[in-house]
Coordinates of C-alpha atoms (C1' of nucleotides) in Angstrom, one line a residue:
Chain A
M1060 CA 129.4 79.5 112.8
P1061 CA 125.8 80.1 113.9
N1062 CA 125.0 80.1 117.6
S1063 CA 123.1 76.8 118.2
D1064 CA 121.8 77.8 121.6
P1065 CA 118.2 78.9 122.1
P1066 CA 117.6 82.2 123.8
S1067 CA 117.7 82.1 127.6
D1068 CA 114.0 82.5 127.9
T1069 CA 113.5 79.4 125.9
R1070 CA 116.1 77.6 127.9
L1071 CA 114.3 78.5 131.1
M1072 CA 111.0 77.2 129.8
F1073 CA 112.6 74.0 128.6
E1074 CA 114.0 73.5 132.1
L1075 CA 110.6 74.1 133.6
F1076 CA 108.9 71.5 131.5
N1077 CA 111.8 69.2 132.0
E1078 CA 111.6 69.4 135.8
I1079 CA 107.8 68.9 135.5
G1080 CA 108.3 65.8 133.3
I1081 CA 110.8 64.3 135.7
I1082 CA 108.6 64.9 138.7
E1083 CA 105.7 63.3 136.9
Q1084 CA 107.9 60.3 136.1
L1085 CA 109.2 60.0 139.7
S1086 CA 105.8 60.4 141.4
R1087 CA 104.1 57.9 139.1
T1088 CA 106.8 55.3 139.8
A1089 CA 106.7 56.0 143.5
F1090 CA 102.9 55.8 143.5
E1091 CA 102.8 52.5 141.7
A1092 CA 105.5 51.0 143.8
V1093 CA 103.4 51.6 146.9
M1094 CA 100.2 50.1 145.5
T1095 CA 100.0 46.4 146.3
D1096 CA 97.1 45.6 144.0
G1097 CA 97.8 46.7 140.5
M1098 CA 96.2 50.2 140.9
T1099 CA 97.8 52.6 138.5
L1100 CA 98.0 56.4 138.9
P1101 CA 95.4 57.1 136.2
Q1102 CA 93.0 54.7 137.8
F1103 CA 93.4 56.2 141.2
S1104 CA 93.1 59.7 139.8
V1105 CA 89.8 58.8 138.3
L1106 CA 88.5 57.3 141.5
N1107 CA 89.6 60.2 143.5
H1108 CA 88.0 62.6 141.0
L1109 CA 84.7 60.8 141.2
V1110 CA 84.7 61.1 145.0
R1111 CA 85.8 64.7 145.0
V1112 CA 83.7 66.2 142.3
G1113 CA 80.9 63.7 142.4
D1114 CA 80.1 60.7 140.2
G1115 CA 77.5 60.3 137.5
R1116 CA 79.7 62.1 134.9
T1117 CA 80.3 61.1 131.3
P1118 CA 83.5 59.5 130.2
L1119 CA 84.2 62.5 128.0
A1120 CA 83.8 64.9 130.9
I1121 CA 86.3 62.9 132.8
A1122 CA 88.7 62.7 129.9
R1123 CA 88.6 66.5 129.7
A1124 CA 89.2 67.0 133.4
F1125 CA 92.5 65.1 133.0
Q1126 CA 93.2 66.4 129.5
V1127 CA 93.8 63.0 128.1
P1128 CA 92.4 61.7 124.8
K1129 CA 89.0 60.1 125.2
T1130 CA 90.3 56.8 123.9
S1131 CA 92.9 56.7 126.7
M1132 CA 90.2 57.4 129.2
S1133 CA 88.0 54.8 127.6
H1134 CA 90.8 52.3 128.4
T1135 CA 91.2 53.4 132.0
L1136 CA 87.5 53.2 132.6
A1137 CA 87.3 49.8 131.0
K1138 CA 89.9 48.5 133.5
L1139 CA 88.1 50.1 136.5
D1140 CA 84.9 48.6 135.2
Q1141 CA 86.4 45.1 134.9
A1142 CA 87.6 45.4 138.5
D1143 CA 84.2 46.5 139.7
L1144 CA 85.5 49.8 141.0
I1145 CA 83.2 51.8 138.8
E1146 CA 79.9 51.1 137.1
M1147 CA 79.0 52.4 133.6
R1148 CA 75.3 53.1 133.2
P1149 CA 73.5 54.4 130.1
N1150 CA 72.9 58.1 130.2
P1151 CA 69.2 58.6 130.4
E1152 CA 69.5 62.0 128.8
D1153 CA 71.7 60.9 125.8
G1154 CA 71.3 57.6 124.2
R1155 CA 74.9 57.7 122.8
G1156 CA 76.4 58.4 126.2
K1157 CA 77.1 56.7 129.5
L1158 CA 77.5 57.8 133.0
V1159 CA 80.2 56.7 135.4
F1160 CA 79.5 55.8 139.0
I1161 CA 82.0 54.7 141.6
T1162 CA 81.1 51.5 143.4
A1163 CA 81.4 50.7 147.1
K1164 CA 84.4 48.6 146.2
G1165 CA 85.8 51.6 144.3
R1166 CA 85.4 53.8 147.3
A1167 CA 87.1 51.3 149.5
A1168 CA 90.0 50.9 146.9
R1169 CA 90.4 54.7 146.9
E1170 CA 90.6 54.8 150.7
S1171 CA 93.0 52.0 150.8
A1172 CA 95.2 53.7 148.3
I1173 CA 95.1 56.9 150.3
H1174 CA 96.1 55.0 153.4
A1175 CA 99.0 53.4 151.6
L1176 CA 100.1 56.8 150.4
A1177 CA 99.9 58.5 153.8
P1178 CA 103.4 57.5 154.9
E1179 CA 104.9 58.6 151.7
I1180 CA 103.3 62.0 152.0
A1181 CA 104.3 62.2 155.6
Q1182 CA 107.9 61.6 154.5
I1183 CA 107.8 64.5 152.0
L1184 CA 106.2 67.1 154.3
P1185 CA 109.1 67.7 156.7
V1186 CA 111.4 68.4 153.7
F1187 CA 109.0 69.9 151.2
T1188 CA 106.4 71.7 153.3
V1189 CA 102.7 72.3 152.7
Q1190 CA 103.6 76.0 152.4
E1191 CA 106.0 75.3 149.6
A1192 CA 103.5 73.2 147.8
A1193 CA 100.8 75.8 148.2
A1194 CA 103.2 78.4 146.9
L1195 CA 103.7 76.5 143.7
L1196 CA 100.1 75.8 143.0
P1197 CA 98.9 79.2 141.6
G1198 CA 101.8 79.3 139.1
L1199 CA 101.2 75.8 138.0
R1200 CA 97.5 76.3 137.7
K1201 CA 98.1 79.4 135.6
L1202 CA 100.5 77.5 133.3
R1203 CA 98.0 74.6 133.0
E1204 CA 95.2 76.9 132.2
F1205 CA 97.2 78.6 129.4
L1206 CA 98.1 75.3 127.9
D1207 CA 94.5 74.2 128.2
K1208 CA 93.2 77.1 126.3
A1209 CA 96.0 76.9 123.6
R1210 CA 95.4 73.3 122.8
D1211 CA 93.2 71.8 120.1
P1212 CA 90.0 70.7 121.6
L1213 CA 90.0 67.1 122.8
Chain B
M312 CA 80.3 56.5 159.2
P313 CA 84.1 57.0 158.8
N314 CA 85.3 60.2 157.1
S315 CA 86.6 59.1 153.8
D316 CA 88.5 62.3 153.0
P317 CA 92.2 62.5 153.3
P318 CA 93.6 65.3 155.5
S319 CA 94.0 68.6 153.8
D320 CA 97.8 68.3 153.6
T321 CA 97.3 65.2 151.6
R322 CA 94.7 66.8 149.5
L323 CA 97.0 69.6 148.7
M324 CA 99.8 67.3 147.7
F325 CA 97.4 65.3 145.5
E326 CA 96.4 68.5 143.8
L327 CA 100.0 69.5 143.2
F328 CA 100.9 66.2 141.6
N329 CA 97.7 66.3 139.6
E330 CA 98.5 69.7 138.2
I331 CA 102.0 68.5 137.4
G332 CA 100.6 65.5 135.6
I333 CA 98.2 67.5 133.5
I334 CA 100.9 70.0 132.5
E335 CA 103.1 67.1 131.5
Q336 CA 100.3 65.7 129.4
L337 CA 99.4 69.0 127.8
S338 CA 103.0 70.0 127.1
R339 CA 103.9 66.7 125.6
T340 CA 100.8 66.8 123.3
A341 CA 101.6 70.4 122.3
F342 CA 105.2 69.5 121.6
E343 CA 104.4 66.6 119.4
A344 CA 101.7 68.5 117.5
V345 CA 104.3 71.0 116.4
M346 CA 106.9 68.5 115.3
T347 CA 106.5 67.7 111.6
D348 CA 108.9 64.8 111.5
G349 CA 108.0 62.2 114.1
M350 CA 110.2 63.6 116.8
T351 CA 108.9 62.7 120.3
L352 CA 109.5 64.6 123.5
P353 CA 111.8 62.0 125.0
Q354 CA 113.9 62.0 121.7
F355 CA 114.2 65.8 121.7
S356 CA 115.0 65.8 125.4
V357 CA 117.9 63.4 124.9
L358 CA 119.3 65.4 121.9
N359 CA 119.0 68.6 123.9
H360 CA 120.7 67.0 126.9
L361 CA 123.6 65.8 124.8
V362 CA 124.2 69.3 123.5
R363 CA 123.7 71.0 126.8
V364 CA 125.8 68.8 129.0
G365 CA 128.0 67.3 126.3
D366 CA 127.9 64.0 124.5
G367 CA 130.1 60.9 125.0
R368 CA 127.9 59.7 127.9
T369 CA 126.7 56.2 128.6
P370 CA 123.1 55.2 128.1
L371 CA 122.8 54.5 131.8
A372 CA 123.9 58.0 132.7
I373 CA 121.4 59.5 130.3
A374 CA 118.6 57.2 131.8
R375 CA 119.5 58.5 135.2
A376 CA 119.5 62.1 134.1
F377 CA 115.8 61.7 133.1
Q378 CA 114.9 59.2 135.8
V379 CA 113.5 56.7 133.4
P380 CA 114.2 53.0 133.5
K381 CA 117.2 52.0 131.4
T382 CA 115.1 49.8 129.2
S383 CA 113.0 52.8 128.3
M384 CA 116.1 54.8 127.5
S385 CA 117.4 51.9 125.5
H386 CA 114.3 52.1 123.3
T387 CA 114.6 55.9 122.8
L388 CA 118.3 55.7 121.9
A389 CA 117.6 52.9 119.5
K390 CA 115.1 55.1 117.7
L391 CA 117.5 58.0 117.6
D392 CA 120.3 55.7 116.3
Q393 CA 118.1 54.4 113.5
A394 CA 117.4 57.9 112.5
D395 CA 121.1 58.7 112.5
L396 CA 120.6 61.5 115.1
I397 CA 123.0 59.8 117.5
E398 CA 125.8 57.4 117.2
M399 CA 126.6 54.6 119.7
R400 CA 130.2 53.7 120.0
P401 CA 131.8 51.1 122.3
N402 CA 133.1 52.5 125.5
P403 CA 136.9 52.2 125.4
E404 CA 137.1 52.2 129.2
D405 CA 134.4 49.5 129.7
G406 CA 133.9 46.6 127.3
R407 CA 130.2 46.2 128.5
G408 CA 129.3 49.7 127.8
K409 CA 128.7 52.2 125.1
L410 CA 129.0 55.9 124.6
V411 CA 126.4 58.1 123.0
F412 CA 127.4 60.8 120.5
I413 CA 125.1 63.3 118.8
T414 CA 125.6 63.5 115.0
A415 CA 125.6 66.5 112.8
K416 CA 122.1 65.4 111.7
G417 CA 121.1 65.2 115.3
R418 CA 122.3 68.7 116.0
A419 CA 120.4 70.0 113.0
A420 CA 117.2 68.1 114.2
R421 CA 117.5 69.7 117.6
E422 CA 117.9 73.2 116.2
S423 CA 115.0 72.6 113.8
A424 CA 112.9 71.5 116.8
I425 CA 113.9 74.6 118.7
H426 CA 112.9 76.8 115.8
A427 CA 109.6 75.0 115.5
L428 CA 109.0 75.5 119.2
A429 CA 110.0 79.2 119.3
P430 CA 106.5 80.5 118.3
E431 CA 104.9 78.4 121.0
I432 CA 107.2 79.7 123.7
A433 CA 106.6 83.2 122.4
Q434 CA 102.9 82.7 122.8
I435 CA 103.3 81.6 126.4
L436 CA 105.6 84.3 127.6
P437 CA 103.2 87.3 127.5
V438 CA 100.8 85.3 129.7
F439 CA 103.1 83.2 131.8
T440 CA 106.2 85.3 132.2
V441 CA 109.8 84.3 132.6
Q442 CA 109.7 85.7 136.1
E443 CA 106.8 83.4 137.0
A444 CA 108.6 80.4 135.4
A445 CA 111.8 81.3 137.3
A446 CA 109.8 81.6 140.5
L447 CA 108.5 78.0 140.2
L448 CA 111.8 76.4 139.4
P449 CA 113.5 76.3 142.9
G450 CA 110.5 74.7 144.5
L451 CA 110.1 72.1 141.6
R452 CA 113.8 71.3 141.8
K453 CA 113.5 70.8 145.5
L454 CA 110.6 68.4 145.1
R455 CA 112.3 66.6 142.3
E456 CA 115.5 66.2 144.4
F457 CA 113.5 64.8 147.3
L458 CA 111.7 62.3 145.1
D459 CA 115.0 61.4 143.5
K460 CA 116.6 60.6 146.8
A461 CA 113.6 58.7 148.1
R462 CA 113.3 56.4 145.1
D463 CA 114.8 52.9 144.7
P464 CA 117.9 53.2 142.6
L465 CA 117.3 52.8 138.9
Chain C
dT134 C1' 144.6 32.7 138.9
dC135 C1' 139.8 31.3 139.7
dC136 C1' 135.4 32.1 141.1
dA137 C1' 131.6 34.8 142.9
dT138 C1' 129.2 38.8 142.4
dA139 C1' 128.0 43.2 140.3
dT140 C1' 127.1 46.0 136.4
dA141 C1' 126.0 47.8 131.2
dG142 C1' 123.1 46.9 127.8
dT143 C1' 119.5 44.5 125.1
dA144 C1' 115.7 41.0 123.9
dC145 C1' 111.2 40.0 124.8
dG146 C1' 106.6 40.4 126.2
dA147 C1' 102.8 42.5 128.8
dT148 C1' 100.5 46.7 129.3
dT149 C1' 99.4 51.5 128.3
dT150 C1' 98.7 55.3 125.3
dC151 C1' 96.4 57.3 121.7
dG152 C1' 95.3 58.2 116.6
dT153 C1' 92.0 56.5 113.0
dA154 C1' 88.0 54.5 111.7
dT155 C1' 83.5 53.1 112.9
dC156 C1' 78.8 52.9 114.9
dA157 C1' 74.9 54.8 117.2
dT158 C1' 72.4 58.5 118.5
dA159 C1' 71.5 63.6 118.6
dT160 C1' 70.8 68.0 116.6
dA161 C1' 70.0 71.3 113.0
dT162 C1' 68.1 72.6 108.6
dA163 C1' 65.4 72.3 104.7
Chain D
dT31 C1' 59.5 64.8 108.4
dA32 C1' 63.8 63.8 105.9
dT33 C1' 68.4 64.4 105.5
dA34 C1' 73.0 66.2 106.7
dT35 C1' 76.1 67.0 110.1
dA36 C1' 77.9 66.6 114.8
dT37 C1' 78.9 64.1 118.9
dG38 C1' 79.7 60.1 122.6
dA39 C1' 81.8 56.0 122.8
dT40 C1' 84.4 52.0 121.4
dA41 C1' 87.3 48.7 118.2
dC42 C1' 91.5 48.2 116.4
dG43 C1' 96.2 48.7 115.6
dA44 C1' 100.8 51.1 116.0
dA45 C1' 104.0 52.7 119.0
dA46 C1' 105.9 53.7 123.7
dT47 C1' 106.8 52.2 128.4
dC48 C1' 108.9 49.3 131.4
dG49 C1' 109.6 44.8 134.2
dT50 C1' 112.0 40.3 133.8
dA51 C1' 115.4 37.7 132.1
dC52 C1' 119.6 37.2 129.7
dT53 C1' 124.4 38.0 127.8
dA54 C1' 128.9 39.9 128.2
dT55 C1' 132.3 42.1 130.8
dA56 C1' 134.2 44.0 135.1
dT57 C1' 135.6 43.7 139.8
dG58 C1' 136.9 41.9 144.2
dG59 C1' 138.3 38.2 147.2
dA60 C1' 140.2 33.5 148.1

DNA sequence: TCCATATAGTACGATTTCGTATCATATATA
DNA sequence: TATATATGATACGAAATCGTACTATATGGA
């Protein structure tokens, strides 16, 4: 009978992606449990991105930053817009396009979320230290960059 | 004016979770692009789990293994059952429960998926080595275990 | 035994994700 | 300039996710 097991290299990579998937799952659930308003992880991620790298970006650029389909980002942005956390203005340099700006309310919502998150982060750090987190980042970035290059363009 | 930036420890943790989220996103998309039948990542993960740790497990145990809500797992199992990739039998030890068994067709589907994945894995490995993957795993497991303990029970 | 409570699983519905199709505008080429 | 093609964004619909509520069975205590 044929050996049905994948080679051990493959097994290891499966396990890596499996751990990553479970962490994503758990961290998303933990995040959304802490948010009192209905703020979702994608929504917060976008607000945080706009503050960190600056607003006035196009929806497509934001979709690429998170590697999600532009239709998914369109939905997230529509929700943020409805809640007045961002503002969508026409792009003066491209009549087809728009630019996304975070509002004062959006900044406040981001800060409120960060405050709500602080105790959770504080709980993690004694067990899983900043050093350990920092040690993981280069490898994860490298993996992400590989997958990024290998993918079909969004 | 107040400083709106989170402390650098928090920033670092955000970045860690952000990288993990993006990798999850990219790997899921890459996986599903390669599958010719409609096999999804959750479906494959369940089949693979049943082969690796053995079948005859309850739906709830499987949901816990992947840290997803039992209603989500119920949906995934229903799809696998419709496709005859698994079989759900009553649990002889618990009249409320069921046991999940992988079928011959399910084993074949798993192996076919692994074969379809092999070239992708082979592309990663020269760039992102087994050693690098192995180096990440202990830290990721530790983080996953922490989040697991901290969460509300499923 | 009887009843209260807990647990396994699913039905259902709200929301999210995301692929396809579409529209509007931009860009390139003749 | 005129036309073809490419691109930004959204509408729409199918499928996945997951919370709430429900059913059926199990378990523990009076």
